[in-house]
Coordinates of C-alpha atoms and ligand atoms in Angstrom, one line a residue:
Chain A
X73 CA 12.8 -3.2 -16.3
X74 CA 16.1 -3.3 -14.5
X75 CA 17.4 -6.6 -13.1
X76 CA 17.1 -6.9 -9.4
X77 CA 18.2 -9.2 -6.6
X78 CA 15.3 -10.8 -4.6
X79 CA 15.8 -11.6 -0.9
X80 CA 13.3 -13.0 1.6
X81 CA 14.8 -12.8 5.1
X82 CA 13.0 -14.5 8.0
X83 CA 14.1 -12.2 10.8
X84 CA 13.9 -8.5 11.3
X85 CA 17.5 -8.2 12.1
X86 CA 18.5 -9.9 8.9
X87 CA 16.2 -7.6 6.9
X88 CA 17.6 -4.5 8.6
X89 CA 21.1 -5.7 7.9
X90 CA 20.3 -6.1 4.2
X91 CA 18.8 -2.7 4.1
X92 CA 21.8 -1.1 5.8
X93 CA 24.4 -2.7 3.7
X94 CA 22.7 -2.4 0.3
X95 CA 24.5 -0.3 -2.3
X96 CA 21.6 0.5 -4.6
X97 CA 17.9 1.1 -4.1
X98 CA 16.1 -1.5 -2.0
X99 CA 12.3 -1.8 -2.2
X100 CA 10.5 -3.7 0.5
X101 CA 7.8 -6.0 -1.0
X102 CA 4.7 -7.1 0.9
X103 CA 1.7 -8.2 -1.1
X104 CA 3.2 -6.6 -4.2
X105 CA -0.2 -5.3 -5.5
X106 CA 1.2 -1.8 -5.8
X107 CA 4.9 -2.6 -6.1
X108 CA 4.9 -5.3 -8.8
X109 CA 3.2 -3.3 -11.4
X110 CA 5.3 -0.2 -10.5
X111 CA 8.5 -2.2 -11.0
X112 CA 7.3 -3.9 -14.2
X113 CA 6.2 -0.6 -15.7
X114 CA 9.5 1.0 -14.8
X115 CA 8.0 3.5 -12.3
X116 CA 10.2 2.1 -9.6
X117 CA 13.7 0.8 -10.4
X118 CA 15.0 -1.2 -7.4
X119 CA 18.3 -3.1 -7.4
X120 CA 17.0 -5.3 -4.6
X121 CA 13.5 -6.4 -3.8
X122 CA 13.2 -7.3 -0.1
X123 CA 10.3 -9.5 0.5
X124 CA 9.1 -8.9 4.1
X125 CA 6.3 -11.5 4.2
X126 CA 8.5 -14.1 5.9
X127 CA 9.6 -11.9 8.8
X128 CA 7.7 -13.1 11.9
X129 CA 7.6 -9.6 13.6
X130 CA 5.7 -8.3 10.6
X131 CA 3.2 -11.2 10.6
X132 CA 1.7 -10.7 14.0
X133 CA -2.0 -10.1 14.5
X134 CA -3.0 -10.1 18.1
X135 CA -5.6 -8.3 20.3
X136 CA -5.0 -7.6 23.9
X137 CA -7.7 -5.8 25.9
X138 CA -5.0 -3.7 27.6
X139 CA -2.7 -2.9 24.7
X140 CA -5.1 -3.1 21.8
X141 CA -4.4 -4.5 18.4
X142 CA -0.9 -5.3 17.1
X143 CA -1.2 -5.4 13.4
X144 CA 2.0 -6.6 11.6
X145 CA 2.8 -4.7 8.5
X146 CA 2.8 -7.9 6.3
X147 CA -0.6 -9.3 7.4
X148 CA -3.0 -9.5 4.4
X149 CA -6.3 -7.6 4.2
X150 CA -8.2 -10.9 4.0
X151 CA -6.8 -12.1 7.3
X152 CA -7.5 -8.8 9.0
X153 CA -11.1 -8.5 7.6
X154 CA -11.9 -12.0 8.9
X155 CA -10.2 -11.8 12.2
X156 CA -12.9 -12.2 14.9
X157 CA -11.5 -9.6 17.3
X158 CA -10.9 -7.0 14.5
X159 CA -14.5 -7.5 13.4
X160 CA -15.7 -7.1 17.0
X161 CA -13.6 -4.2 18.2
X162 CA -12.6 -2.5 15.0
X163 CA -15.4 -3.1 12.5
X164 CA -14.5 0.0 10.5
X165 CA -11.0 -1.4 9.9
X166 CA -12.4 -4.8 8.9
X167 CA -14.8 -3.0 6.5
X168 CA -12.0 -0.9 4.9
X169 CA -9.8 -4.1 4.4
X170 CA -12.7 -5.8 2.7
X171 CA -13.0 -2.8 0.3
X172 CA -9.5 -3.0 -1.1
X173 CA -9.7 -4.2 -4.7
X174 CA -11.1 -7.7 -5.1
X175 CA -10.8 -11.0 -3.1
X176 CA -7.7 -11.8 -5.1
X177 CA -6.2 -8.4 -4.2
X178 CA -7.2 -8.7 -0.5
X179 CA -5.5 -12.1 -0.3
X180 CA -2.2 -10.5 -1.1
X181 CA -2.5 -6.8 -0.2
X182 CA -1.4 -5.7 3.3
X183 CA -2.3 -2.8 5.5
X184 CA 1.5 -2.1 5.8
X185 CA 1.8 -1.8 2.0
X186 CA -1.3 0.4 1.9
X187 CA 0.2 2.7 4.4
X188 CA 3.8 2.7 2.9
X189 CA 2.6 3.2 -0.6
X190 CA 1.2 6.5 0.8
X191 CA -1.5 7.0 -1.8
X192 CA -3.9 9.8 -0.6
X193 CA -6.8 7.4 -1.4
X194 CA -5.5 4.4 0.7
X195 CA -8.7 3.0 2.2
X196 CA -7.3 1.4 5.3
X197 CA -5.8 4.6 6.6
X198 CA -8.8 6.8 7.5
X199 CA -10.2 4.3 10.0
X200 CA -6.7 3.8 11.5
X201 CA -6.4 7.6 11.9
X202 CA -9.7 7.7 13.7
X203 CA -8.6 4.8 16.0
X204 CA -5.4 6.8 17.0
X205 CA -3.2 4.1 15.5
X206 CA 0.6 4.4 16.0
X207 CA 3.3 3.2 13.5
X208 CA 6.2 1.2 14.8
X209 CA 9.3 1.6 12.7
X210 CA 12.7 -0.2 12.9
X211 CA 15.9 0.8 11.2
X212 CA 19.7 0.9 11.4
X213 CA 19.6 3.4 14.2
X214 CA 17.0 1.6 16.3
X215 CA 13.3 1.7 16.7
X216 CA 10.9 4.6 16.7
X217 CA 7.2 5.1 17.1
X218 CA 5.0 7.8 15.6
X219 CA 1.3 8.7 15.4
X220 CA 0.1 7.3 12.0
X221 CA -1.0 10.7 10.9
X222 CA 2.6 12.0 10.9
X223 CA 3.8 9.0 8.9
X224 CA 2.8 10.7 5.6
X225 CA 4.7 13.4 3.7
X226 CA 2.6 13.6 0.5
X227 CA 1.6 11.4 -2.4
X228 CA 3.9 8.3 -2.4
X229 CA 6.1 9.9 0.4
X230 CA 6.5 8.8 4.0
X231 CA 8.9 9.6 6.8
X232 CA 10.7 6.3 6.4
X233 CA 14.4 6.6 5.9
X234 CA 16.1 4.3 3.3
X235 CA 17.2 1.8 6.0
X236 CA 13.8 1.6 7.8
X237 CA 10.9 -0.7 7.7
X238 CA 7.4 -0.4 9.0
X239 CA 7.1 -3.2 11.5
X240 CA 3.6 -2.9 12.8
X241 CA 0.7 -0.7 13.5
X242 CA -0.7 -0.6 17.1
X243 CA -4.3 0.4 17.6
X244 CA -5.4 1.1 21.2
X245 CA -8.6 -0.5 22.4
X246 CA -11.6 1.5 21.2
X247 CA -12.9 4.0 23.7
X248 CA -16.0 2.9 25.8
X249 CA -19.3 3.8 24.2
X250 CA -17.8 4.4 20.8
X251 CA -18.4 3.4 17.3
X252 CA -16.6 4.0 14.0
X253 CA -17.4 3.8 10.3
X254 CA -15.6 4.2 7.0
X255 CA -17.3 5.0 3.7
X256 CA -15.8 5.9 0.3
X257 CA -17.3 7.0 -2.9
X258 CA -16.5 5.2 -6.1
X259 CA -18.3 5.4 -9.5
X260 CA -18.3 1.6 -9.8
X261 CA -19.6 -0.8 -7.2
X262 CA -16.2 -2.6 -6.8
X263 CA -12.6 -2.5 -7.9
X264 CA -12.1 1.2 -7.9
X265 CA -10.0 3.9 -6.2
X266 CA -11.8 6.3 -3.8
X267 CA -12.9 9.7 -5.2
X268 CA -13.3 10.6 -1.6
X269 CA -13.3 8.6 1.7
X270 CA -14.3 9.5 5.2
X271 CA -13.9 7.7 8.5
X272 CA -15.7 8.8 11.7
X273 CA -15.6 7.7 15.3
X274 CA -18.0 8.9 17.9
X275 CA -17.7 8.6 21.7
X276 CA -20.9 9.2 23.6
X277 CA -21.0 10.3 27.3
X278 CA -23.5 9.1 29.8
X279 CA -26.0 11.8 28.8
X280 CA -25.9 10.6 25.2
X281 CA -24.0 13.8 24.1
X282 CA -20.9 13.6 22.0
X283 CA -17.9 13.3 24.3
X284 CA -15.5 13.1 21.4
X285 CA -15.6 12.8 17.7
X286 CA -12.9 11.9 15.3
X287 CA -13.1 12.4 11.5
X288 CA -10.4 11.4 8.9
X289 CA -10.4 12.1 5.2
X290 CA -8.9 10.3 2.2
X291 CA -8.3 11.3 -1.4
X292 CA -9.1 14.9 -0.8
X293 CA -5.6 16.2 0.1
X294 CA -1.9 15.2 -0.6
X295 CA -2.1 12.9 2.3
X296 CA -4.8 11.4 4.5
X297 CA -5.5 13.4 7.7
X298 CA -7.9 14.2 10.5
X299 CA -10.3 17.1 10.4
X300 CA -9.8 18.8 13.8
X301 CA -12.2 21.7 13.2
X302 CA -15.0 19.4 12.3
X303 CA -14.2 17.2 15.3
X304 CA -14.1 20.2 17.7
X305 CA -17.5 21.4 16.5
X306 CA -19.2 18.2 17.7
X307 CA -17.6 17.9 21.1
X308 CA -20.1 18.2 24.0
X309 CA -23.1 18.5 21.8
X310 CA -26.1 16.3 21.1
X311 CA -25.5 14.8 17.7
X312 CA -28.7 16.1 15.9
X313 CA -29.1 16.7 12.2
X314 CA -27.8 20.2 12.5
X315 CA -24.6 19.2 14.3
X316 CA -23.9 16.5 11.7
X317 CA -24.5 19.0 8.8
X318 CA -22.1 21.5 10.4
X319 CA -19.4 18.9 10.9
X320 CA -19.8 17.9 7.2
X321 CA -19.4 21.5 6.1
X322 CA -16.3 22.1 8.3
X323 CA -14.7 18.8 7.1
X324 CA -15.4 19.9 3.5
X325 CA -13.8 23.3 4.1
X326 CA -10.7 21.6 5.5
X327 CA -10.3 19.3 2.5
X328 CA -7.8 20.4 -0.2
X329 CA -8.9 18.3 -3.1
X330 CA -7.5 18.4 -6.6
X331 CA -9.3 17.9 -9.9
X332 CA -8.2 14.8 -11.7
X333 CA -9.6 11.9 -13.8
X334 CA -11.6 10.6 -10.8
X335 CA -13.4 13.8 -10.0
X336 CA -13.4 17.6 -9.7
X337 CA -12.3 19.5 -6.6
X338 CA -15.8 20.9 -5.9
X339 CA -17.4 17.5 -6.4
X340 CA -14.9 16.0 -4.0
X341 CA -15.7 18.7 -1.4
X342 CA -19.4 18.0 -1.7
X343 CA -18.6 14.2 -1.2
X344 CA -16.7 15.0 2.0
X345 CA -19.7 16.8 3.4
X346 CA -22.1 14.0 2.5
X347 CA -19.8 11.1 3.6
X348 CA -19.0 12.9 6.9
X349 CA -22.7 13.1 7.7
X350 CA -23.3 9.5 6.7
X351 CA -20.4 8.0 8.6
X352 CA -21.5 9.9 11.7
X353 CA -25.1 8.6 11.2
X354 CA -23.7 5.1 10.9
X355 CA -21.8 5.5 14.2
X356 CA -24.9 6.7 15.9
X357 CA -26.9 3.8 14.6
X358 CA -24.2 1.3 15.7
X359 CA -24.3 2.9 19.2
X360 CA -28.0 2.6 19.3
X361 CA -27.8 -1.1 18.5
X362 CA -25.5 -1.5 21.5
X363 CA -22.6 0.6 22.6
X364 CA -19.4 -1.2 23.6
Chain B
X1300 CA 19.4 -12.3 -12.2
X1301 CA 18.2 -15.9 -12.1
X1302 CA 17.3 -17.8 -9.0
X1303 CA 16.3 -21.4 -8.3
X1304 CA 12.7 -21.9 -7.4
X1305 CA 11.0 -25.0 -6.0
X1306 CA 7.2 -25.1 -5.7
X1307 CA 4.3 -27.5 -6.1
X1308 CA 2.2 -26.9 -9.3
X1309 CA -1.1 -28.8 -9.4
X1310 CA 0.3 -31.3 -6.9
X1311 CA 3.6 -31.9 -8.6
X1312 CA 6.9 -30.6 -7.4
X1313 CA 8.6 -28.3 -10.0
X1314 CA 12.2 -27.0 -9.9
X1315 CA 13.3 -24.2 -12.2
X1316 CA 15.6 -21.3 -12.6
X1317 CA 13.7 -18.1 -13.0
X1318 CA 14.6 -14.5 -13.7
X1319 CA 13.7 -12.5 -10.5
X1320 CA 11.6 -10.2 -12.6
X1321 CA 9.4 -13.0 -13.9
X1322 CA 5.9 -13.1 -12.6
X1323 CA 4.3 -16.3 -11.4
X1324 CA 2.1 -16.0 -14.5
X1325 CA 5.1 -16.1 -16.7
X1326 CA 6.6 -19.0 -14.7
X1327 CA 3.5 -21.0 -15.2
X1328 CA 2.9 -20.1 -18.9
X1329 CA 6.3 -19.5 -20.4
X1330 CA 8.7 -21.6 -18.2
X1331 CA 6.4 -24.5 -17.6
X1332 CA 4.1 -24.4 -20.6
X1333 CA 0.8 -24.5 -18.8
X1334 CA -1.1 -21.9 -20.9
X1335 CA -4.5 -22.3 -19.4
X1336 CA -3.9 -19.3 -17.1
X1337 CA -4.3 -16.1 -19.2
X1338 CA -2.8 -12.6 -19.2
X1339 CA -5.4 -10.0 -19.8
X1340 CA -4.2 -6.7 -18.3
X1341 CA -1.0 -7.7 -16.6
X1342 CA -1.7 -5.2 -13.7
X1343 CA -4.3 -6.7 -11.4
X1344 CA -7.5 -5.5 -13.0
X1345 CA -9.0 -8.3 -15.0
X1346 CA -8.7 -11.6 -13.1
X1347 CA -7.8 -13.7 -16.2
X1348 CA -4.5 -14.8 -14.4
X1349 CA -6.2 -16.0 -11.2
X1350 CA -4.5 -19.0 -9.6
X1351 CA -4.5 -20.4 -6.1
X1352 CA -1.4 -19.6 -4.1
X1353 CA -1.3 -21.8 -1.0
X1354 CA -5.0 -22.3 -1.5
X1355 CA -6.0 -18.7 -1.9
X1356 CA -7.0 -17.1 -5.2
X1357 CA -4.4 -14.5 -6.3
X1358 CA -3.6 -12.6 -9.4
X1359 CA -0.5 -14.4 -10.7
X1360 CA 0.5 -11.3 -12.7
X1361 CA 1.1 -9.4 -9.4
X1362 CA 3.2 -12.1 -7.8
X1363 CA 6.9 -12.5 -8.5
X1364 CA 7.7 -16.1 -9.4
X1365 CA 10.4 -16.2 -6.7
X1366 CA 7.8 -15.3 -4.1
X1367 CA 6.2 -18.8 -4.7
X1368 CA 9.3 -20.5 -3.2
X1369 CA 7.9 -23.5 -1.2
X1370 CA 4.3 -22.7 -2.1
X1371 CA 1.5 -24.7 -3.4
X1372 CA 0.2 -23.3 -6.7
X1373 CA -3.0 -24.6 -8.4
X1374 CA -4.0 -23.5 -11.9
X1375 CA -7.1 -24.3 -14.0
X1376 CA -5.2 -27.4 -15.4
X1377 CA -5.5 -28.9 -11.9
X1378 CA -9.3 -28.6 -11.6
X1379 CA -10.4 -31.7 -13.6
X1380 CA -9.6 -34.9 -11.8
X1381 CA -8.7 -38.0 -13.8
X1382 CA -10.2 -36.4 -16.9
X1383 CA -13.5 -35.6 -15.2
X1384 CA -14.4 -32.0 -15.3
X1385 CA -15.1 -30.2 -12.0
X1386 CA -18.9 -29.7 -11.5
X1387 CA -18.4 -25.9 -11.9
X1388 CA -16.7 -26.5 -15.3
X1389 CA -19.7 -28.6 -16.4
X1390 CA -22.1 -26.0 -15.1
X1391 CA -20.4 -23.3 -17.2
X1392 CA -20.8 -25.4 -20.3
X1393 CA -24.4 -26.3 -19.5
X1394 CA -25.4 -22.7 -18.9
X1395 CA -23.4 -21.3 -21.8
X1396 CA -21.3 -19.2 -19.3
X1397 CA -18.5 -18.5 -21.8
X1398 CA -17.9 -17.3 -25.3
X1399 CA -14.3 -16.7 -26.2
X1400 CA -13.2 -18.4 -23.0
X1401 CA -10.4 -16.0 -22.2
X1402 CA -11.7 -15.1 -18.8
X1403 CA -12.8 -18.7 -18.0
X1404 CA -9.7 -20.2 -16.4
X1405 CA -9.3 -17.3 -13.9
X1406 CA -13.0 -17.2 -13.3
X1407 CA -13.1 -20.9 -12.5
X1408 CA -10.3 -20.5 -10.0
X1409 CA -12.0 -17.7 -8.2
X1410 CA -15.5 -19.2 -8.3
X1411 CA -14.4 -22.7 -7.3
X1412 CA -12.6 -21.3 -4.3
X1413 CA -15.6 -19.3 -3.4
X1414 CA -18.0 -22.3 -3.6
X1415 CA -15.6 -24.3 -1.4
X1416 CA -16.1 -21.7 1.3
X1417 CA -19.8 -20.8 0.6
X1418 CA -21.9 -23.9 0.1
X1419 CA -25.2 -22.0 -0.3
X1420 CA -24.3 -18.5 -1.6
X1421 CA -26.8 -15.8 -2.5
X1422 CA -26.7 -14.2 -5.9
X1423 CA -25.3 -11.0 -4.3
X1424 CA -22.5 -13.0 -2.7
X1425 CA -21.7 -14.6 -6.0
X1426 CA -21.5 -11.3 -7.8
X1427 CA -19.3 -9.8 -5.1
X1428 CA -17.0 -12.8 -5.2
X1429 CA -16.4 -12.5 -9.0
X1430 CA -16.0 -8.7 -9.0
X1431 CA -12.4 -9.1 -9.7
X1432 CA -12.9 -11.2 -12.8
X1433 CA -13.9 -9.3 -15.9
X1434 CA -15.7 -11.0 -18.8
X1435 CA -16.0 -9.0 -22.0
X1436 CA -18.3 -11.3 -24.0
X1437 CA -20.7 -13.4 -22.0
X1438 CA -22.2 -10.9 -19.7
X1439 CA -22.4 -12.0 -16.1
X1440 CA -25.9 -13.4 -15.9
X1441 CA -25.0 -16.8 -17.4
X1442 CA -21.8 -17.0 -15.4
X1443 CA -23.8 -16.3 -12.2
X1444 CA -26.4 -18.9 -13.2
X1445 CA -23.6 -21.5 -13.8
X1446 CA -22.2 -20.8 -10.4
X1447 CA -25.7 -21.1 -8.9
X1448 CA -26.2 -24.4 -10.7
X1449 CA -22.9 -25.7 -9.3
X1450 CA -23.8 -24.6 -5.8
X1451 CA -27.1 -26.4 -6.0
X1452 CA -25.2 -29.6 -6.7
X1453 CA -23.0 -29.2 -3.6
X1454 CA -23.5 -30.9 -0.3
X1455 CA -25.5 -28.5 1.8
X1456 CA -23.7 -27.3 5.0
X1457 CA -25.7 -29.4 7.4
X1458 CA -24.8 -32.6 5.6
X1459 CA -21.1 -31.9 5.7
X1460 CA -19.2 -34.2 8.0
Ligands
LIG812 C1 -6.8 -3.9 -9.0 C2 -6.3 -3.1 -7.8 C3 -7.3 -2.6 -7.0 C4 -6.9 -1.9 -5.9 N1 -7.9 -1.4 -5.1 C5 -7.6 -0.7 -4.0 C6 -8.6 -0.1 -3.1 O1 -9.8 -0.3 -3.3 N2 -8.2 0.6 -2.0 C7 -6.9 0.9 -1.8 O2 -6.6 1.5 -0.8 N3 -5.9 0.3 -2.5 C8 -6.2 -0.4 -3.6 N4 -5.2 -0.9 -4.4 C9 -3.8 -0.6 -4.1 C10 -3.1 -1.7 -3.3 O3 -3.7 -3.0 -3.5 C11 -3.1 -1.4 -1.8 O4 -2.4 -0.1 -1.6 C12 -2.4 -2.5 -1.0 O5 -2.8 -2.3 0.4 C13 -0.9 -2.4 -1.0 O6 -0.4 -3.4 -0.2 P1 0.7 -4.5 -0.7 O7 1.0 -5.4 0.5 O8 0.3 -5.1 -1.9 O9 1.9 -3.5 -0.9 P2 3.3 -3.6 -1.8 O10 2.9 -3.4 -3.3 O11 4.0 -4.8 -1.5 O12 4.0 -2.4 -1.3 C14 3.6 -1.0 -1.5 C15 4.7 0.0 -1.1 O13 5.0 -0.1 0.2 C16 6.3 -0.4 0.5 N5 6.3 -1.3 1.6 C17 5.5 -2.4 1.8 N6 5.7 -2.9 3.0 C18 6.6 -2.1 3.7 C19 7.2 -2.1 5.0 N7 6.9 -3.1 5.9 N8 8.1 -1.2 5.3 C20 8.4 -0.2 4.4 N9 7.9 -0.1 3.1 C21 7.0 -1.1 2.8 C22 6.8 -1.0 -0.8 O14 8.2 -0.9 -1.0 C23 6.0 -0.3 -1.8 O15 6.6 0.9 -2.1 C24 -5.5 -1.7 -5.6 C25 -4.6 -2.2 -6.4 C26 -4.9 -3.0 -7.5 C27 -3.9 -3.6 -8.4
LIG813 S1 -3.7 -10.4 -16.1 FE1 -3.6 -10.4 -13.9 S2 -5.3 -9.4 -13.3 FE2 -5.3 -9.1 -15.5
LIG814 S1 -16.0 -15.4 -22.4 FE1 -14.8 -13.9 -23.5 S2 -14.0 -12.7 -21.8 FE2 -15.4 -14.0 -20.9

């Protein structure tokens, strides 16, 4: 393991200055649950580790009925999963945060780190994609904002430039009469990486037909993404068994899974079909219990 | 590269110079000689290294020592007070909830924190809470029984002031 300098700035401008002026490779550190083992096993070789947990702009977690949820990149999964307004307005996100590793992991792991690590199986990403989350980025040349879906470039790769940090994710308020759900399949009951994951969001119109559906997939392509064909197939229809089955098939068709130690490509495709149907069913059940 | 580090360990302030690459686990065991906390996997999968970092259970093998600057750290050595074992420690002994004992310090730190937050947990909740602590000898039934025994001895929520 190469020696590195450790810095823990308390302001965003200080952090950006360190990034801009650094000679070698700087690695931002949030909860460290991905980065610390990567560095210790020599898979990442930073010359500086930049701890972002003390930067106030990255520690924000606020809900505003107009703007939605501002979710700082360095907020831990535990804090998010137990936040009353996240649980109330974004239960699928709270659910996903409570799935990450164990309690010990959730106490350290952040959604920002989950996103920036860019693993295709990142559990907090599919619900955020369904919720139309946007990523706010700051760097040497100013700030920019992108839809979360366009943040990813492939396994372990994002659009971030060397001098940029993810500052926060902003999630608009959930649509009226909507519900969302995230489910993943793992062979164990805890502490495992998704073989496949699906998040769905359903918006019903006054006549109880599907006004809009959003479906996002994890672990079945180089990067997490929405499944537009499956979404379009549900629009304007009553969500009966046949519709859900069709959406599952279209989502499975769109998936580009690989075969690896966790599962075969065909198996993963089948999982997408089943999880799509089940998450849509969960949305409908939640809407029956009381639409927002 | 070495850096100064000041933090509180089991209520006592400690100052040391640590390599930035050292984990909190190494700081506690190798720099400060508190060897109760164990290293099983070294990569966040076994729970043997669980300590409290600012009151929250965390895997000390995934935390750089320098990240603990200004923090409160509690290890298994801090659980017994004035030579009296914590009720959960006693319950583990009474139920036979350990064999080699390697997982025990980490398990204690996780389960103690859980019981502090859940006075009357269900078995399911207990099993969920210790999902990040592997035990390769005892099997989990006796560990779960020990946690239940300790929970029975706790003040129920209504009686809490
Ligand atoms: C035992 C175990 C179980 C796990 N289980 C799961 C699971 O069930 N589901 C799951 O999705 N993941 C899981 N993970 C992976 C990991 O815990 C998550 O990806 C976690 O959310 C990472 O967050 P972190 O804050 O720890 O990131 P870090 O390790 O701090 O950082 C991850 C990466 O993102 C970069 N980064 C962090 N913050 C920023 C920022 N603000 N700007 C730019 N770059 C940044 C870092 O440089 C690094 O490359 C598990 C890991 C372990 C060890
Ligand atoms: S040694 Fe830290 S989790 Fe195994
Ligand atoms: S008692 Fe040996 S690992 Fe648990």
